[in-house]
Tab-separated table of C-alpha atoms in Angstrom:
chain	number	residue	atom	x	y	z
A	234	MET	CA	-0.011	0.011	-0.007
A	235	LYS	CA	2.755	2.435	0.902
A	236	HIS	CA	4.537	1.525	-2.324
A	237	LEU	CA	1.415	2.423	-4.376
A	238	LEU	CA	1.047	5.726	-2.533
A	239	SER	CA	4.709	6.495	-3.154
A	240	LYS	CA	4.349	5.746	-6.867
A	241	LYS	CA	1.202	7.887	-6.957
A	242	LEU	CA	2.993	10.836	-5.372
A	243	GLN	CA	5.897	10.472	-7.754
A	244	LEU	CA	3.496	10.471	-10.705
A	245	GLN	CA	1.767	13.574	-9.418
A	246	HIS	CA	5.107	15.345	-9.000
A	247	LEU	CA	6.079	14.348	-12.531
A	248	ILE	CA	2.815	15.706	-13.900
A	249	LEU	CA	3.249	19.012	-12.016
A	250	LEU	CA	6.823	19.337	-13.274
A	251	LEU	CA	5.702	18.755	-16.871
A	252	LEU	CA	2.915	21.289	-16.505
A	253	PHE	CA	5.373	23.815	-15.108
A	254	PHE	CA	7.772	23.517	-18.073
A	255	ALA	CA	4.826	23.471	-20.531
A	256	HIS	CA	3.676	26.825	-19.186
A	257	VAL	CA	7.194	28.239	-19.278
A	258	ALA	CA	7.517	27.084	-22.920
A	259	GLY	CA	4.085	28.485	-23.713
A	260	PHE	CA	4.904	31.926	-22.294
A	261	ALA	CA	8.239	31.931	-24.151
A	262	GLN	CA	6.371	31.128	-27.347
A	263	ASP	CA	3.933	33.983	-26.675
A	264	ASP	CA	6.837	36.373	-26.264
A	265	SER	CA	8.438	35.297	-29.520
A	266	SER	CA	5.202	35.102	-31.568
A	267	GLY	CA	5.620	38.712	-32.672
A	268	GLN	CA	8.667	40.201	-34.326
A	269	LEU	CA	10.363	41.829	-31.418
A	270	LYS	CA	13.026	44.493	-31.829
A	271	THR	CA	15.126	45.214	-28.827
A	272	VAL	CA	16.280	48.816	-28.591
A	273	THR	CA	18.223	50.883	-26.123
A	274	LEU	CA	17.110	54.317	-25.030
A	275	ASP	CA	20.025	56.029	-26.851
A	276	GLU	CA	19.179	54.134	-30.044
A	277	ALA	CA	15.525	55.148	-29.846
A	278	ILE	CA	16.467	58.809	-29.304
A	279	GLN	CA	18.921	58.807	-32.245
A	280	LEU	CA	16.299	57.235	-34.505
A	281	GLY	CA	13.816	59.852	-33.382
A	282	ILE	CA	16.220	62.682	-34.162
A	283	LEU	CA	16.896	61.261	-37.643
A	284	ASN	CA	13.386	60.131	-38.676
A	285	ASN	CA	10.747	62.104	-36.734
A	286	ARG	CA	8.558	63.988	-39.244
A	287	GLN	CA	7.746	66.907	-36.907
A	288	LEU	CA	11.467	67.439	-36.365
A	289	LYS	CA	12.122	67.273	-40.132
A	290	MET	CA	9.475	69.969	-40.690
A	291	ALA	CA	11.102	72.121	-38.012
A	292	HIS	CA	14.504	71.802	-39.717
A	293	THR	CA	12.894	72.704	-43.042
A	294	ASP	CA	11.501	75.864	-41.453
A	295	VAL	CA	15.052	76.739	-40.384
A	296	ALA	CA	16.288	76.322	-43.970
A	297	ILE	CA	13.402	78.472	-45.233
A	298	ALA	CA	14.286	81.182	-42.723
A	299	ALA	CA	17.904	81.150	-43.923
A	300	GLU	CA	16.718	81.700	-47.497
A	301	ASN	CA	14.515	84.614	-46.336
A	302	ILE	CA	17.567	86.270	-44.757
A	303	SER	CA	19.411	86.060	-48.030
A	304	GLN	CA	16.374	87.471	-49.836
A	305	ALA	CA	16.213	90.447	-47.401
A	306	LYS	CA	19.860	91.239	-48.027
A	307	ILE	CA	19.263	91.520	-51.738
A	308	ALA	CA	17.462	94.836	-51.059
A	309	LYS	CA	20.906	96.411	-50.645
A	310	VAL	CA	22.080	95.314	-54.105
A	311	PRO	CA	21.582	97.653	-57.082
A	312	ARG	CA	18.546	96.885	-59.188
A	313	VAL	CA	19.227	96.531	-62.932
A	314	GLY	CA	16.548	96.485	-65.593
A	315	LEU	CA	16.916	95.918	-69.341
A	316	SER	CA	14.205	96.964	-71.819
A	317	GLY	CA	13.979	97.289	-75.545
A	318	GLY	CA	11.467	97.346	-78.378
A	319	TYR	CA	10.913	97.386	-82.121
A	320	THR	CA	7.978	98.892	-84.003
A	321	TYR	CA	7.067	98.680	-87.676
A	322	ILE	CA	4.978	101.721	-88.751
A	323	GLY	CA	2.911	101.608	-91.865
A	324	ASP	CA	2.724	104.635	-94.249
A	325	PRO	CA	0.192	107.078	-92.780
A	326	LYS	CA	-2.570	108.829	-94.730
A	327	LEU	CA	-3.518	112.503	-94.417
A	328	TYR	CA	-7.172	113.285	-94.967
A	329	GLU	CA	-8.799	116.566	-95.994
A	330	GLY	CA	-12.184	117.511	-94.695
A	331	PHE	CA	-14.275	114.703	-93.312
A	332	TYR	CA	-12.488	111.799	-94.991
A	333	GLU	CA	-12.982	113.454	-98.408
A	334	ASN	CA	-9.495	113.278	-99.922
A	335	ASN	CA	-6.283	111.551	-98.642
A	336	ILE	CA	-2.618	111.717	-99.378
A	337	THR	CA	-0.250	108.812	-98.600
A	338	VAL	CA	2.921	109.903	-96.902
A	339	ASP	CA	6.191	108.053	-97.538
A	340	TYR	CA	6.988	107.434	-93.885
A	341	PHE	CA	9.988	105.799	-92.210
A	342	ASN	CA	8.678	102.399	-91.202
A	343	HIS	CA	11.226	101.137	-88.639
A	344	ARG	CA	11.705	102.286	-85.083
A	345	ALA	CA	13.724	100.630	-82.231
A	346	PHE	CA	15.061	101.480	-78.818
A	347	ALA	CA	16.929	99.857	-75.903
A	348	ASN	CA	17.912	101.016	-72.466
A	349	ILE	CA	19.466	99.824	-69.216
A	350	VAL	CA	18.185	101.362	-66.035
A	351	SER	CA	19.949	100.802	-62.643
A	352	THR	CA	18.715	101.967	-59.312
A	353	MET	CA	20.604	101.665	-56.008
A	354	PRO	CA	19.129	102.571	-52.619
A	355	ILE	CA	21.294	105.075	-50.736
A	356	TYR	CA	19.012	105.752	-47.786
A	357	GLY	CA	15.673	104.122	-47.004
A	358	GLY	CA	15.017	105.322	-43.476
A	359	GLY	CA	16.708	102.247	-42.064
A	360	VAL	CA	13.997	99.934	-43.283
A	361	ILE	CA	16.353	97.625	-45.242
A	362	ASN	CA	18.652	96.962	-42.282
A	363	SER	CA	15.634	96.579	-39.973
A	364	LYS	CA	14.080	93.993	-42.256
A	365	ILE	CA	17.352	92.065	-42.452
A	366	GLU	CA	17.620	92.040	-38.669
A	367	GLN	CA	13.958	90.970	-38.442
A	368	GLN	CA	14.585	88.012	-40.755
A	369	LYS	CA	17.630	87.047	-38.689
A	370	LEU	CA	15.422	87.079	-35.570
A	371	ILE	CA	12.854	84.903	-37.347
A	372	GLY	CA	15.681	82.538	-38.256
A	373	GLU	CA	16.736	82.388	-34.593
A	374	MET	CA	13.102	81.774	-33.695
A	375	GLN	CA	12.878	78.796	-36.116
A	376	GLU	CA	16.148	77.379	-34.725
A	377	SER	CA	14.689	77.636	-31.257
A	378	VAL	CA	11.500	75.936	-32.427
A	379	ALA	CA	13.606	73.102	-33.939
A	380	ARG	CA	15.496	72.595	-30.632
A	381	MET	CA	12.234	72.705	-28.677
A	382	THR	CA	10.654	70.149	-31.074
A	383	GLN	CA	13.675	67.916	-30.591
A	384	ALA	CA	13.339	68.153	-26.813
A	385	ASP	CA	9.603	67.342	-27.116
A	386	VAL	CA	10.399	64.303	-29.278
A	387	LYS	CA	13.058	63.074	-26.824
A	388	ASN	CA	10.710	63.533	-23.907
A	389	ALA	CA	7.912	61.597	-25.635
A	390	ILE	CA	10.355	58.789	-26.539
A	391	THR	CA	11.527	58.431	-22.929
A	392	GLN	CA	7.938	58.381	-21.694
A	393	TYR	CA	6.848	55.617	-24.099
A	394	TYR	CA	10.126	53.745	-23.681
A	395	PHE	CA	9.846	53.312	-19.932
A	396	THR	CA	6.101	52.742	-20.136
A	397	LEU	CA	6.973	49.756	-22.352
A	398	GLU	CA	9.522	48.497	-19.795
A	399	LYS	CA	6.853	48.907	-17.100
A	400	LEU	CA	4.407	46.757	-19.049
A	401	TYR	CA	6.995	44.013	-19.742
A	402	ARG	CA	7.935	43.790	-16.096
A	403	GLN	CA	4.264	43.642	-15.038
A	404	ILE	CA	3.817	40.718	-17.385
A	405	GLU	CA	6.849	38.952	-15.841
A	406	VAL	CA	5.414	39.271	-12.337
A	407	THR	CA	1.938	38.140	-13.405
A	408	LYS	CA	3.195	35.196	-15.464
A	409	GLN	CA	5.034	33.842	-12.474
A	410	ASN	CA	1.812	33.976	-10.510
A	411	ILE	CA	0.045	32.148	-13.335
A	412	ILE	CA	2.616	29.363	-13.080
A	413	ASN	CA	2.187	29.188	-9.301
A	414	THR	CA	-1.619	29.084	-9.478
A	415	ASP	CA	-1.432	26.462	-12.214
A	416	LEU	CA	0.536	24.241	-9.919
A	417	ARG	CA	-1.906	24.859	-7.092
A	418	ILE	CA	-4.855	24.083	-9.384
A	419	SER	CA	-3.310	20.706	-10.182
A	420	GLN	CA	-2.977	20.013	-6.472
A	421	LEU	CA	-6.505	21.178	-5.762
A	422	LYS	CA	-7.961	18.893	-8.456
A	423	SER	CA	-6.395	15.916	-6.673
A	424	ARG	CA	-7.552	17.177	-3.257
A	425	VAL	CA	-11.080	17.768	-4.482
A	426	GLU	CA	-11.184	14.218	-5.882
A	427	ASN	CA	-10.054	12.918	-2.493
A	428	GLY	CA	-12.580	15.105	-0.669
A	429	GLN	CA	-9.940	17.228	1.057
A	430	ASN	CA	-11.160	20.468	-0.581
A	431	LEU	CA	-14.441	21.793	-1.874
A	432	LYS	CA	-15.173	22.327	-5.541
A	433	SER	CA	-15.576	26.043	-4.792
A	434	ASP	CA	-11.931	26.221	-3.704
A	435	LEU	CA	-10.874	24.963	-7.122
A	436	ILE	CA	-13.209	27.363	-8.919
A	437	ARG	CA	-11.950	30.310	-6.867
A	438	THR	CA	-8.341	29.465	-7.772
A	439	GLU	CA	-9.203	28.991	-11.442
A	440	LEU	CA	-10.929	32.362	-11.399
A	441	GLN	CA	-7.839	33.949	-9.896
A	442	GLN	CA	-5.691	32.416	-12.651
A	443	SER	CA	-8.152	33.693	-15.279
A	444	ASN	CA	-7.797	37.208	-13.918
A	445	PHE	CA	-4.053	36.885	-14.124
A	446	LYS	CA	-4.261	35.793	-17.755
A	447	VAL	CA	-6.600	38.672	-18.584
A	448	SER	CA	-4.068	41.064	-17.013
A	449	VAL	CA	-1.303	39.603	-19.207
A	450	PHE	CA	-3.498	39.829	-22.299
A	451	ARG	CA	-4.345	43.468	-21.507
A	452	ASN	CA	-0.703	44.352	-20.932
A	453	THR	CA	0.328	42.603	-24.190
A	454	ASN	CA	-2.224	44.730	-26.102
A	455	ASP	CA	-0.902	47.846	-24.410
A	456	ILE	CA	2.634	46.884	-25.460
A	457	GLU	CA	1.528	46.735	-29.097
A	458	LEU	CA	-0.180	50.133	-28.801
A	459	VAL	CA	2.724	51.856	-27.040
A	460	SER	CA	5.149	50.236	-29.483
A	461	ASN	CA	3.075	51.680	-32.353
A	462	TYR	CA	3.237	55.163	-30.826
A	463	LEU	CA	6.993	54.802	-30.385
A	464	ASP	CA	7.394	53.402	-33.941
A	465	ILE	CA	5.775	56.550	-35.307
A	466	LEU	CA	7.973	58.773	-33.194
A	467	ILE	CA	11.268	57.180	-34.225
A	468	GLY	CA	10.365	56.282	-37.853
A	469	LEU	CA	10.198	52.441	-37.639
A	470	PRO	CA	7.550	50.349	-39.439
A	471	ALA	CA	4.258	50.710	-37.552
A	472	ASN	CA	3.911	46.984	-36.824
A	473	THR	CA	7.311	46.695	-35.076
A	474	VAL	CA	6.902	45.507	-31.454
A	475	LEU	CA	9.667	47.053	-29.389
A	476	LYS	CA	11.313	45.725	-26.268
A	477	PRO	CA	13.475	48.025	-24.161
A	478	GLN	CA	17.024	46.863	-23.470
A	479	LEU	CA	18.446	48.363	-20.321
A	480	THR	CA	20.329	47.381	-17.179
A	481	GLU	CA	19.808	48.539	-13.630
A	482	ASN	CA	22.963	50.652	-13.772
A	483	ALA	CA	22.331	52.046	-17.249
A	484	ILE	CA	20.529	55.105	-15.883
A	485	LEU	CA	22.199	57.213	-13.236
A	486	LEU	CA	19.817	59.614	-11.494
A	487	GLU	CA	21.504	62.800	-10.357
A	488	GLU	CA	20.674	64.563	-7.162
A	489	VAL	CA	18.804	67.751	-7.802
A	490	ASN	CA	17.389	70.645	-5.733
A	491	LEU	CA	14.529	72.954	-6.574
A	492	GLN	CA	16.452	76.245	-6.786
A	493	LYS	CA	19.152	74.808	-9.005
A	494	SER	CA	16.456	73.254	-11.227
A	495	LEU	CA	14.663	76.631	-11.620
A	496	THR	CA	17.945	78.428	-12.406
A	497	GLU	CA	18.883	75.918	-15.112
A	498	ALA	CA	15.348	76.037	-16.520
A	499	TYR	CA	15.542	79.846	-16.914
A	500	GLN	CA	18.895	79.425	-18.691
A	501	ASN	CA	18.028	76.424	-20.926
A	502	ARG	CA	14.334	76.433	-21.778
A	503	GLU	CA	13.727	77.293	-25.414
A	504	GLU	CA	10.342	78.808	-24.509
A	505	ILE	CA	12.106	81.647	-22.689
A	506	LYS	CA	14.469	82.134	-25.604
A	507	ARG	CA	11.547	82.234	-28.019
A	508	ALA	CA	9.711	84.759	-25.852
A	509	THR	CA	12.826	86.914	-25.681
A	510	ILE	CA	13.167	86.779	-29.490
A	511	GLY	CA	9.479	87.703	-29.654
A	512	VAL	CA	10.235	90.904	-27.790
A	513	ALA	CA	13.090	91.711	-30.185
A	514	LEU	CA	10.834	90.982	-33.160
A	515	SER	CA	8.268	93.457	-31.838
A	516	LYS	CA	10.987	96.108	-31.519
A	517	SER	CA	12.190	95.462	-35.044
A	518	THR	CA	8.630	95.876	-36.333
A	519	LEU	CA	8.577	99.272	-34.541
A	520	ASP	CA	11.825	100.271	-36.211
A	521	ILE	CA	10.391	99.345	-39.635
A	522	THR	CA	7.250	101.377	-38.939
A	523	LYS	CA	9.246	104.413	-37.833
A	524	SER	CA	11.103	104.335	-41.144
A	525	GLY	CA	7.870	105.638	-42.676
A	526	PHE	CA	8.689	109.087	-41.219
A	527	ARG	CA	11.941	109.225	-43.250
A	528	PRO	CA	12.565	109.832	-46.966
A	529	ASN	CA	13.885	107.348	-49.472
A	530	ILE	CA	16.956	108.358	-51.524
A	531	ASN	CA	18.101	106.373	-54.551
A	532	ALA	CA	20.910	106.686	-57.077
A	533	ASN	CA	19.879	106.149	-60.696
A	534	LEU	CA	21.831	105.381	-63.871
A	535	ILE	CA	20.349	105.160	-67.401
A	536	LEU	CA	22.006	103.963	-70.642
A	537	ASN	CA	19.776	104.514	-73.708
A	538	THR	CA	19.937	104.022	-77.471
A	539	GLU	CA	17.325	104.896	-80.079
A	540	TYR	CA	16.844	104.538	-83.811
A	541	PRO	CA	16.021	106.849	-85.517
A	542	ALA	CA	17.511	109.604	-83.373
A	543	GLN	CA	14.861	112.239	-84.087
A	544	TRP	CA	12.058	110.444	-85.684
A	545	PRO	CA	11.290	110.621	-88.472
A	546	ASN	CA	13.482	113.464	-89.792
A	547	TYR	CA	16.943	112.032	-88.902
A	548	VAL	CA	17.550	108.377	-89.744
A	549	ASN	CA	20.480	107.761	-87.448
A	550	ILE	CA	21.204	106.317	-83.983
A	551	ILE	CA	21.538	108.251	-80.743
A	552	ASN	CA	23.156	106.906	-77.514
A	553	TYR	CA	23.168	108.686	-74.204
A	554	TRP	CA	23.540	108.061	-70.521
A	555	ALA	CA	22.187	109.788	-67.432
A	556	ALA	CA	22.922	109.613	-63.718
A	557	GLY	CA	21.143	111.219	-60.844
A	558	ILE	CA	19.599	111.039	-57.416
A	559	SER	CA	15.930	110.676	-56.617
A	560	LEU	CA	14.118	111.406	-53.385
A	561	ASN	CA	10.741	110.079	-52.359
A	562	TRP	CA	9.079	111.287	-49.152
A	563	ASP	CA	5.435	110.443	-48.454
A	564	ILE	CA	4.498	113.306	-46.159
A	565	SER	CA	0.811	112.437	-46.130
A	566	SER	CA	1.500	109.030	-44.459
A	567	PHE	CA	2.737	110.619	-41.208
A	568	TYR	CA	-0.671	110.450	-39.604
A	569	SER	CA	-1.221	106.754	-40.296
A	570	VAL	CA	2.349	105.938	-39.346
A	571	LYS	CA	1.862	107.568	-35.997
A	572	HIS	CA	-0.962	105.157	-35.125
A	573	ARG	CA	1.030	102.148	-36.309
A	574	VAL	CA	3.838	103.216	-34.030
A	575	ARG	CA	1.475	103.263	-31.056
A	576	GLY	CA	0.234	99.839	-31.970
A	577	ASP	CA	3.803	98.492	-32.282
A	578	LYS	CA	4.672	99.901	-28.829
A	579	LEU	CA	1.652	98.099	-27.366
A	580	GLN	CA	2.819	94.903	-29.111
A	581	ILE	CA	6.207	95.275	-27.415
A	582	GLU	CA	4.465	95.619	-24.066
A	583	LYS	CA	2.424	92.515	-24.851
A	584	SER	CA	5.553	90.575	-25.794
A	585	ASN	CA	7.165	91.464	-22.465
A	586	ILE	CA	4.064	90.282	-20.641
A	587	ALA	CA	4.209	87.039	-22.660
A	588	LEU	CA	7.846	86.598	-21.589
A	589	ASP	CA	6.865	86.945	-17.904
A	590	ALA	CA	3.956	84.509	-18.421
A	591	THR	CA	6.351	82.005	-20.008
A	592	LYS	CA	8.624	82.221	-16.956
A	593	ASP	CA	5.664	81.682	-14.675
A	594	GLN	CA	4.628	78.601	-16.634
A	595	ILE	CA	8.130	77.146	-16.553
A	596	ASP	CA	8.311	77.858	-12.866
A	597	LYS	CA	5.106	75.857	-12.409
A	598	GLU	CA	6.300	72.987	-14.608
A	599	VAL	CA	9.679	72.680	-12.831
A	600	LYS	CA	8.088	72.693	-9.386
A	601	THR	CA	5.524	70.100	-10.424
A	602	ALA	CA	8.181	67.831	-11.930
A	603	PHE	CA	10.414	68.256	-8.868
A	604	VAL	CA	7.569	67.389	-6.460
A	605	LYS	CA	6.612	64.345	-8.571
A	606	TYR	CA	10.222	63.195	-8.631
A	607	ALA	CA	10.552	63.514	-4.868
A	608	GLU	CA	7.245	61.762	-4.464
A	609	SER	CA	8.394	58.873	-6.643
A	610	LYS	CA	11.452	58.395	-4.435
A	611	ARG	CA	9.284	58.157	-1.341
A	612	ASN	CA	6.871	55.729	-3.060
A	613	ILE	CA	9.677	53.274	-3.729
A	614	MET	CA	10.479	53.050	-0.025
A	615	VAL	CA	6.796	52.517	0.804
A	616	TYR	CA	6.264	49.837	-1.857
A	617	LYS	CA	9.437	47.971	-0.875
A	618	LYS	CA	8.060	47.728	2.605
A	619	ASP	CA	4.684	46.596	1.170
A	620	VAL	CA	6.397	43.796	-0.774
A	621	GLU	CA	8.236	42.640	2.371
A	622	LEU	CA	4.989	42.628	4.369
A	623	ALA	CA	2.984	40.951	1.616
A	624	LEU	CA	5.687	38.273	1.130
A	625	SER	CA	5.834	37.607	4.858
A	626	ASN	CA	2.049	37.317	5.004
A	627	TYR	CA	2.036	35.023	1.959
A	628	LYS	CA	4.573	32.717	3.563
A	629	ILE	CA	2.542	32.544	6.791
A	630	VAL	CA	-0.734	31.906	4.997
A	631	LYS	CA	0.849	29.302	2.714
A	632	SER	CA	2.306	27.477	5.679
A	633	ARG	CA	-1.045	27.459	7.408
A	634	TYR	CA	-2.750	26.398	4.174
A	635	ASP	CA	-0.363	23.518	3.651
A	636	ASN	CA	-1.118	22.339	7.170
A	637	ASP	CA	-4.910	22.768	6.647
A	638	PHE	CA	-5.161	25.763	9.075
A	639	ALA	CA	-6.169	28.272	6.376
A	640	LEU	CA	-8.769	28.443	3.666
A	641	ILE	CA	-8.061	28.659	-0.026
A	642	SER	CA	-9.667	32.131	0.052
A	643	ASP	CA	-6.974	33.232	2.490
A	644	MET	CA	-4.332	31.878	0.111
A	645	VAL	CA	-5.875	33.662	-2.883
A	646	ASP	CA	-6.069	36.952	-0.999
A	647	ALA	CA	-2.416	36.674	0.166
A	648	GLU	CA	-1.282	35.910	-3.315
A	649	LEU	CA	-3.188	38.829	-4.784
A	650	GLN	CA	-1.710	41.192	-2.199
A	651	LEU	CA	1.772	39.972	-3.037
A	652	ASN	CA	1.171	40.300	-6.789
A	653	ASN	CA	-0.258	43.810	-6.435
A	654	SER	CA	2.565	44.962	-4.171
A	655	LYS	CA	5.211	43.620	-6.595
A	656	ILE	CA	3.593	45.330	-9.554
A	657	SER	CA	3.313	48.578	-7.515
A	658	LEU	CA	7.043	48.380	-6.777
A	659	VAL	CA	7.838	47.734	-10.440
A	660	ASN	CA	5.721	50.746	-11.421
A	661	ALA	CA	7.288	52.911	-8.701
A	662	ASN	CA	10.855	52.119	-9.821
A	663	LEU	CA	10.066	53.005	-13.426
A	664	ASP	CA	7.934	55.988	-12.444
A	665	LEU	CA	11.003	57.382	-10.687
A	666	ILE	CA	12.967	57.162	-13.974
A	667	ILE	CA	10.063	58.700	-15.909
A	668	GLN	CA	9.729	61.565	-13.453
A	669	TYR	CA	13.487	62.110	-13.512
A	670	TYR	CA	13.414	62.571	-17.265
A	671	SER	CA	10.331	64.782	-16.919
A	672	LEU	CA	12.331	66.970	-14.529
A	673	GLN	CA	15.250	67.036	-17.008
A	674	PHE	CA	12.825	68.142	-19.712
A	675	ALA	CA	11.388	70.862	-17.459
A	676	MET	CA	14.942	72.073	-16.809
A	677	GLY	CA	15.670	72.211	-20.542
A	678	LYS	CA	18.386	69.557	-20.335
A	679	LEU	CA	16.781	66.780	-22.302
């Protein structure tokens, strides 16, 4: 009898061992069913800088601004125009009275002319230089926009990257619980057959395992969605499923303090630089408007040739040149220019207010990111303690359950608490990294 029991126990252990390895192989197959691409954070960021469409558009705007600067500088270059013409004139008729008699005149039929006209601005009230400076400021603005877009892209990449890592680690924790509950279900089936446990105990455990599988399924779907978002950001095919590749020591979190963070944010944030350029742009617009009070002076040069020289009496060619200075001063526009000047001054005041508002917004963002980062640090300590307590409770309940002093419901509750505390700790560790990068972004260092 003892020999039969021993063989039965050995068979049960063999079945449990086979089930365990079958589940492990099944989970490994699930992980490899899709085409996974492992990627480091640096690789993802470099791909984003090279391929992101928003960033490409921002760089194109920079190139357009550079062309506009060159176009503005052309206003200083002399303008040269070439014109010419040829006319064939038929013999005219002279009429007497009201079309009573006519006489045909032997007229010279050919007439031609050509001239070259050059104009060079000498003084335009400063408008040319002001427009060149304005285009340079717009170029600086576009460069700032490109840098800000790059920072936004890098920030989005880090957010999605560590969200992916969070999901993968949640799946690891939950899959281990599925394996554990699968082994317990096999044991319960034998105990139910022997009358040692109720059918409801088996059903409750199977329900717990089903919830774990649903959680894995949900996280797997989230991985595909987040991978798709990240694919779009970094320019990979949209169906590429990404898996972060990082080590615990790959990311070194620096110690930061609030005042230093604010100081660096004021120095680095592109929003402040853009707002400052906005003030300068408003001032350049005022300078252009004020040029309306001043005259325009141009130097002119003309080279001309005509045939015939004095039409139609002298059939010969005349060439001449002329040089001079012209002045244009629109006195009547003073009244309207005065009102535009007032409007431009108000725009400068508005730009200064916008600069202060930008500083206030950055101040709020830095403080929020700093508080969240400090909070994430504290959360890790709390969740570590929760895992220790949940693990201790699980061991106690399992020991009591194995000795028939605890119900299966107690075991299920203990296991759920341990699972939730482990996942909370995983999330807290990665949230700390995410909040660190959010703080770096708020400081303008990303």
